[in-house]
CSV table of C-alpha atoms in Angstrom, one decimal:
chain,number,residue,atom,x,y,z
A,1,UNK,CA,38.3,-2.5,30.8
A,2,UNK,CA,39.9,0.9,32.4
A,3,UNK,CA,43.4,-0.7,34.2
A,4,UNK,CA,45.0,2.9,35.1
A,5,UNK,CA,46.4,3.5,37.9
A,6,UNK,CA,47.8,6.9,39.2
A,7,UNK,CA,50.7,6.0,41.7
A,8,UNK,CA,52.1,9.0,43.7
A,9,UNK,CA,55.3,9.4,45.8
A,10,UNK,CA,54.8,11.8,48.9
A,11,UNK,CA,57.4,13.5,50.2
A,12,UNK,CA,59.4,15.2,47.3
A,13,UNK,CA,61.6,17.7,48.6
A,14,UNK,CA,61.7,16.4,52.3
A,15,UNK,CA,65.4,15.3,51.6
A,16,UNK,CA,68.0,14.2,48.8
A,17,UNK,CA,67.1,10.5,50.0
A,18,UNK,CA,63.7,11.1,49.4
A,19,UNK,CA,64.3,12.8,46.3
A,20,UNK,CA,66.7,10.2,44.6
A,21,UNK,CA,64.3,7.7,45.3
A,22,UNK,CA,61.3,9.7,43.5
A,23,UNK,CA,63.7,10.3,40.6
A,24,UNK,CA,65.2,6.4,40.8
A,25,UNK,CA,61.2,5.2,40.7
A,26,UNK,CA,60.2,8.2,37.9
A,27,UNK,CA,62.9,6.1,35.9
A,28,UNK,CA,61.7,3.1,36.0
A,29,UNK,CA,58.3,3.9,34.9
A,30,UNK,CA,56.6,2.6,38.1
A,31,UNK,CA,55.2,6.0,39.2
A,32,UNK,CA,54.2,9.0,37.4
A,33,UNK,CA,53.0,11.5,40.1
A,34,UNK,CA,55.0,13.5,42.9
A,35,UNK,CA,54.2,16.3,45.3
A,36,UNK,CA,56.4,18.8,46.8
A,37,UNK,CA,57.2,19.7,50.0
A,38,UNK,CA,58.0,23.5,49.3
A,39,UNK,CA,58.7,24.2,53.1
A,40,UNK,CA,61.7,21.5,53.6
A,41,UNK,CA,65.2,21.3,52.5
A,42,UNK,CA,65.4,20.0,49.6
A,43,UNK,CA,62.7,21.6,47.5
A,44,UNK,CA,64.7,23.0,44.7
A,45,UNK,CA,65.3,19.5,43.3
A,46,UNK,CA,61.7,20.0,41.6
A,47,UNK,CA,63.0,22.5,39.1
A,48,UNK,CA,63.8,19.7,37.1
A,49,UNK,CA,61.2,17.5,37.4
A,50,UNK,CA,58.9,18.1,34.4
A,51,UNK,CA,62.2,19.0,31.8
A,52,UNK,CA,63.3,15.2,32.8
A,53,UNK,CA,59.7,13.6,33.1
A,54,UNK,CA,57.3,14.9,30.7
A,55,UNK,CA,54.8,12.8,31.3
A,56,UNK,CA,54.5,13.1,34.9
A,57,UNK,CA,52.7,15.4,37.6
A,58,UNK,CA,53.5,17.7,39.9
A,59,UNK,CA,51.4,18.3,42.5
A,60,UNK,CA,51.7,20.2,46.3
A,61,UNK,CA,52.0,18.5,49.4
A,62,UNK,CA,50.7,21.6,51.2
A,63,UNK,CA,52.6,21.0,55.0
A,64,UNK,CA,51.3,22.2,58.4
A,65,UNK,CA,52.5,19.3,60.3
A,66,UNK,CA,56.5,19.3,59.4
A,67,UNK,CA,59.5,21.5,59.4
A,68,UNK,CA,59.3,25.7,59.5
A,69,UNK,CA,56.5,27.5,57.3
A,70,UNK,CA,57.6,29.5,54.3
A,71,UNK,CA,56.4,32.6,56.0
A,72,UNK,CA,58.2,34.3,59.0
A,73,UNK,CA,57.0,32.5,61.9
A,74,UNK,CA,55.8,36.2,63.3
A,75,UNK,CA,53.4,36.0,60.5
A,76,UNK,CA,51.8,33.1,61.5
A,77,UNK,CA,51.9,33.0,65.0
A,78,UNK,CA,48.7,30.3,65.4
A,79,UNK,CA,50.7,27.9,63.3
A,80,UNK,CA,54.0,27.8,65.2
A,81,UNK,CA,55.7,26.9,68.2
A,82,UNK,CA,58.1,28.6,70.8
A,83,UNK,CA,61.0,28.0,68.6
A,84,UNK,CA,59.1,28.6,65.1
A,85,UNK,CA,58.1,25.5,63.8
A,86,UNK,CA,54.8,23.9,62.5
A,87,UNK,CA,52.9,22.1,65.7
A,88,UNK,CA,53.3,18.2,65.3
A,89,UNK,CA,50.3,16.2,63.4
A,90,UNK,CA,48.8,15.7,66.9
A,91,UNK,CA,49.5,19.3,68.3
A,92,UNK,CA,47.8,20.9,64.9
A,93,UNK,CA,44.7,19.0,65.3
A,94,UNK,CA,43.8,19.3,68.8
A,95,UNK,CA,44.6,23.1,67.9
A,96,UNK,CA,42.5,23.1,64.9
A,97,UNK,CA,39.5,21.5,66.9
A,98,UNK,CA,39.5,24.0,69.4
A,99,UNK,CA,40.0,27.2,67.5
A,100,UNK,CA,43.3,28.1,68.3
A,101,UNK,CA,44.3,27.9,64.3
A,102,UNK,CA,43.2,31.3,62.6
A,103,UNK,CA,42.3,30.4,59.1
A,104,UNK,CA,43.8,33.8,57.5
A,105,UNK,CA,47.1,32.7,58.9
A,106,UNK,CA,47.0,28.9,57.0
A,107,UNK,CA,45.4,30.2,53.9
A,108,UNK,CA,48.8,32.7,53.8
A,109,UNK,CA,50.5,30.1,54.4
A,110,UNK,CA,49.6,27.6,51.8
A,111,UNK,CA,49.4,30.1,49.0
A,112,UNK,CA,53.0,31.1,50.1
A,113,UNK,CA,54.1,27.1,49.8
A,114,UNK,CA,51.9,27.4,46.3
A,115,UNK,CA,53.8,30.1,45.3
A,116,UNK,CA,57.1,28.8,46.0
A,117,UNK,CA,56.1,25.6,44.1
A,118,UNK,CA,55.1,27.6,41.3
A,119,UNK,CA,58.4,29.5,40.9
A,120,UNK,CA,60.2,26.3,40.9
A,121,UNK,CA,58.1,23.6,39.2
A,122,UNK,CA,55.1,25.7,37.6
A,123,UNK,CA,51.3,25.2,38.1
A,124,UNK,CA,51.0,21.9,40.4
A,125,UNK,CA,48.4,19.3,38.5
A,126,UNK,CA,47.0,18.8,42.1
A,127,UNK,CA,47.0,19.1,45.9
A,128,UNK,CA,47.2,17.2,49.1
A,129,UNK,CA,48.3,17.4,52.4
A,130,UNK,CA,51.5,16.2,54.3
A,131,UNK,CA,49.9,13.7,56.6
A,132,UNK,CA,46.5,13.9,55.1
A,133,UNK,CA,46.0,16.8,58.3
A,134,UNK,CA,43.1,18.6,55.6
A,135,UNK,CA,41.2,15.7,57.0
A,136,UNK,CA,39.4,17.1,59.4
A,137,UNK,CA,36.5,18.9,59.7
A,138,UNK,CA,36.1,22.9,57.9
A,139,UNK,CA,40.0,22.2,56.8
A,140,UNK,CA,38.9,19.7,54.5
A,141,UNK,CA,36.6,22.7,53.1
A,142,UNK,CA,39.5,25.1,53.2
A,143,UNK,CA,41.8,23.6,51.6
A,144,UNK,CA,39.2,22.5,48.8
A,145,UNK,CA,38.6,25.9,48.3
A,146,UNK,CA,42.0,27.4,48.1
A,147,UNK,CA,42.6,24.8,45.5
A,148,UNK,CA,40.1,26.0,43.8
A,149,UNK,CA,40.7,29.4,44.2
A,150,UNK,CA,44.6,28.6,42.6
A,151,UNK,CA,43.3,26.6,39.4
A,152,UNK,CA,45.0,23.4,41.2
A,153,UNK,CA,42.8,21.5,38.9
A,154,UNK,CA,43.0,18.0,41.0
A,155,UNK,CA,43.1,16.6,44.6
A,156,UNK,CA,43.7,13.4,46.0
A,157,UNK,CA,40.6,11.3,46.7
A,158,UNK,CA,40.2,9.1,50.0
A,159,UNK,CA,37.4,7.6,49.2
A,160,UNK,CA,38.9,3.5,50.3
A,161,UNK,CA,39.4,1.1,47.8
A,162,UNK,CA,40.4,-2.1,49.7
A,163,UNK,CA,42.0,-4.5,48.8
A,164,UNK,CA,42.0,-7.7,51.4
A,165,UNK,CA,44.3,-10.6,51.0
A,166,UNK,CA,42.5,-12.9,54.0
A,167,UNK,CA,39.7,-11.2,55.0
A,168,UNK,CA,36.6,-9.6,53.0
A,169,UNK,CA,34.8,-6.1,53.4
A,170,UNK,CA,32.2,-7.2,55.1
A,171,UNK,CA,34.0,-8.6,58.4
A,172,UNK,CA,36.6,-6.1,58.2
A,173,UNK,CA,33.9,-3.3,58.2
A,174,UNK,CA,32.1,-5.2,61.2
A,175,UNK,CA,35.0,-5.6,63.5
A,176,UNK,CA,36.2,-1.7,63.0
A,177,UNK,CA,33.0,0.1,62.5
A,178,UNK,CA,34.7,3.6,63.3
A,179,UNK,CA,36.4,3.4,60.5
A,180,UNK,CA,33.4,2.3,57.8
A,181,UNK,CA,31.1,5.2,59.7
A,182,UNK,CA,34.5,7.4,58.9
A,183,UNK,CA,34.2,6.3,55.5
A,184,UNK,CA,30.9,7.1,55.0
A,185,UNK,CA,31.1,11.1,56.4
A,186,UNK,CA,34.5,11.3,54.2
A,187,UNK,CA,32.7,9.8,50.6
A,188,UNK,CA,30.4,12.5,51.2
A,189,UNK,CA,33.0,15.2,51.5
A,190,UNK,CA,34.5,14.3,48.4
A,191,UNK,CA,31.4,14.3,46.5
A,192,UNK,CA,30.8,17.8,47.2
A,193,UNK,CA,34.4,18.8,46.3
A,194,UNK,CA,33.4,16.9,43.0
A,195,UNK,CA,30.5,19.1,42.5
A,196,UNK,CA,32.4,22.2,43.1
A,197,UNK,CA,34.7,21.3,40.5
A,198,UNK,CA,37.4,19.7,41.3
A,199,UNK,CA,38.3,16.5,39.9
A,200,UNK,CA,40.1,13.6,41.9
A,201,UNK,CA,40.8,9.7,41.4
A,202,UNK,CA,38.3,6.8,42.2
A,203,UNK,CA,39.7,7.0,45.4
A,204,UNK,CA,43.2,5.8,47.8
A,205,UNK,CA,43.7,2.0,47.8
A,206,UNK,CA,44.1,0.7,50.9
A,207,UNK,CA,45.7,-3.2,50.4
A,208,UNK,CA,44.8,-4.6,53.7
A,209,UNK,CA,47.0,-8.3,54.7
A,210,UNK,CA,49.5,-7.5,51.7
A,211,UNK,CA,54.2,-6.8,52.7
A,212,UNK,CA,56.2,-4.5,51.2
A,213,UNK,CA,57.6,-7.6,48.5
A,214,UNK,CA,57.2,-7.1,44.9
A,215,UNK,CA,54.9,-10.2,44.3
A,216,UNK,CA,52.6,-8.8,46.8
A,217,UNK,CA,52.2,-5.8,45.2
A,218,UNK,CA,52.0,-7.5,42.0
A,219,UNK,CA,49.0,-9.5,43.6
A,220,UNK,CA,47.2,-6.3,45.7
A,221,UNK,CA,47.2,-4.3,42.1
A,222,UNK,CA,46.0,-7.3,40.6
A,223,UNK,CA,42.8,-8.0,42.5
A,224,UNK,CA,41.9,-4.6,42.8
A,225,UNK,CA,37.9,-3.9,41.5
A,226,UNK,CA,39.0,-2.5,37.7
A,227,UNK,CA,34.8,-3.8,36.9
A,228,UNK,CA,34.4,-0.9,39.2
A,229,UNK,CA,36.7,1.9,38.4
A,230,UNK,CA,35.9,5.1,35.9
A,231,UNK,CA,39.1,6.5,36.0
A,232,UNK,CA,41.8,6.0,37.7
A,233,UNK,CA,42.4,4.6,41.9
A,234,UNK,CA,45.9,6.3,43.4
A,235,UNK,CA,48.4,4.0,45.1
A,236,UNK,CA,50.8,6.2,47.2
A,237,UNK,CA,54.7,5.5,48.3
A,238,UNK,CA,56.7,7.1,50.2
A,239,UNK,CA,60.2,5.8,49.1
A,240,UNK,CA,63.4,6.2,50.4
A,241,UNK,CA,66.9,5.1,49.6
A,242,UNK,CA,68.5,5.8,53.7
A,243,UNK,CA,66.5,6.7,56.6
A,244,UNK,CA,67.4,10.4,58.0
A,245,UNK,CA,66.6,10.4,61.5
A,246,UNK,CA,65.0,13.6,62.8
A,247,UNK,CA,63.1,13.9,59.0
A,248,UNK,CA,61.6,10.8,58.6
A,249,UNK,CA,59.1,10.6,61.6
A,250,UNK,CA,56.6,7.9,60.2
A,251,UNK,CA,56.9,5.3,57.6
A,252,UNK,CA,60.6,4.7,58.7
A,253,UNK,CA,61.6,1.1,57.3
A,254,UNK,CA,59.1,0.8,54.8
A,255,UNK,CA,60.5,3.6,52.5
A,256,UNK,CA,64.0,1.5,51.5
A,257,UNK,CA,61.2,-1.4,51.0
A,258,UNK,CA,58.7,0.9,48.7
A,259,UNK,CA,62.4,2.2,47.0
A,260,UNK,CA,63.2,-1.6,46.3
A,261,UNK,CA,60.2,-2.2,44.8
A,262,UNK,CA,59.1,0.4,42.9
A,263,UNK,CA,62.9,1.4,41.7
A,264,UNK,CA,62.7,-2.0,39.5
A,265,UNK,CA,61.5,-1.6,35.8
A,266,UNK,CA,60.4,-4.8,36.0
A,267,UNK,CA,58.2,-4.1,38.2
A,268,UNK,CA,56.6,-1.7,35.1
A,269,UNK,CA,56.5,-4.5,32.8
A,270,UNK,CA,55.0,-6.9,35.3
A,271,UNK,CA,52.3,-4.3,35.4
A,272,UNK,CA,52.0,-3.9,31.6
A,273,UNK,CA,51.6,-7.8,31.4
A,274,UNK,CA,48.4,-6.8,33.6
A,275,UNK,CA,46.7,-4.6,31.4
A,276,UNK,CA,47.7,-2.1,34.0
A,277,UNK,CA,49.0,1.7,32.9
A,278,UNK,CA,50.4,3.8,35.1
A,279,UNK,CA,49.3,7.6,34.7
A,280,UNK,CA,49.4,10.8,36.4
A,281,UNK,CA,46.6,13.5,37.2
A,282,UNK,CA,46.7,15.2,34.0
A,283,UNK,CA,44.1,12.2,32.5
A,284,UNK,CA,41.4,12.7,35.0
């Protein structure tokens, strides 16, 4: 039976809490997957990333949503503010929707954040998006084919794989039907970017009634589908060691929690008791 598992910390570069808390986890063993915010502060800690943790990828966390572009803000004038910085999450997408986003500006954009990535940390192993803002309709297809355009060989997949801890599929599905109907229209998004070549996880795994505690992460990785899985399902983090107001605007408490957890080793050997190995992009 296939028991990998790809988990990825989001974040890298956003600031040294962030980054310490990648490299504290990396050490463990419990993750073996980062992406990099090339448009925030601390960036430059990637250039060691791969020289301390062979085994690992590297991957972008293109960002649209967060901070100033790479790019002088005259150069992207669709993707900025008054005071030149990216639109919030919200902002973007109502932008996006209606137009007001011109795609030569983003694409310049991205391959500048690419580019940055690449002089610091080589050739990322795959892409995503701070935010998951690609997730909307023709920027989904965009970014799909910029990655390919790069040779970013991989993407993240969110495809759901849920895992309930009192509830099952079925009524969960029934009492948020938005969200299976979203399901469906995404599944079908990533099965073209499959067919154009790029290759991705199962899919995200969404544990649904499960904290923050060890034991229940134990027990959410546990009962996930393996019977089901080809390759590999991606669990992301975003850990922490200190909150820094102003930086962190989501997922505020529950990055100490994720660094708790996933900074212990024996979490790793837990895991390994499983039958579960944790790998990176580079076995898809």
């Amino acid at each position: 039976m296939n028991r990998d598992l790809i988990v990825t910390a989001d974040d890298y570069g956003l600031c040294e809490s962030v980054n310490g808390a990648i490299n504290a986890c990396l050490e463990a063993g419990t993750l073996r997957s980062t992406c990099v915010m090339t448009n925030m502060p601390a960036y430059r800690d990637a250039s060691h990333l791969r020289a301390a943790f062979p085994t690992m990828s590297v991957g972008i966390h293109w960002t649209m949503t967060q901070g100033r572009p790479v790019l002088a803000p005259s150069a992207v004038p669709t993707l900025v503010d008054s005071n030149g910085s990216f639109y919030s999450r919200s902002q973007f997408r109502q932008r996006w929707l209606a137009n007001q986003v011109a795609k030569p500006e983003l694409k310049a954009e991205l391959r500048a954040q690419y580019q940055r990535l690449c002089e610091v940390a080589g050739q990322p192993e795959f892409w995503n998006t701070h935010q998951d803002i690609h997730m909307l309709p023709g920027l989904f297809q965009t970014c799909v084919s910029l990655g390919l355009e790069l040779s970013i060989p991989a993407m993240r997949c969110h495809r759901r794989i849920m895992v309930f801890r009192n509830d099952t599929a079925a009524r969960y599905y029934l009492r948020h039907l938005g969200f299976w109907a979203k399901g469906r229209v995404l599944a079908n998004w990533f099965r073209r970017a499959e067919a154009q070549g790029m290759r991705m996880p199962d899919g995200k795994v969404y544990p649904r009634g499960y904290g923050m505690s060890r034991p229940d992460v134990e027990e959410a990785i546990s009962r996930l589908p393996w019977n089901a899985i080809k390759r590999a399902p991606e669990l992301t983090i975003h850990p922490a060691t200190a909150i820094e107001q102003g930086l962190m605007l989501t997922l505020k408490e529950t990055r100490i929690q994720e660094y708790q957890v996933f900074a212990d080793p024996g979490l790793t050997e837990r895991l390994h008791q499983l039958g579960v190995r944790i790998v990176g992009f580079g076995g898809l």
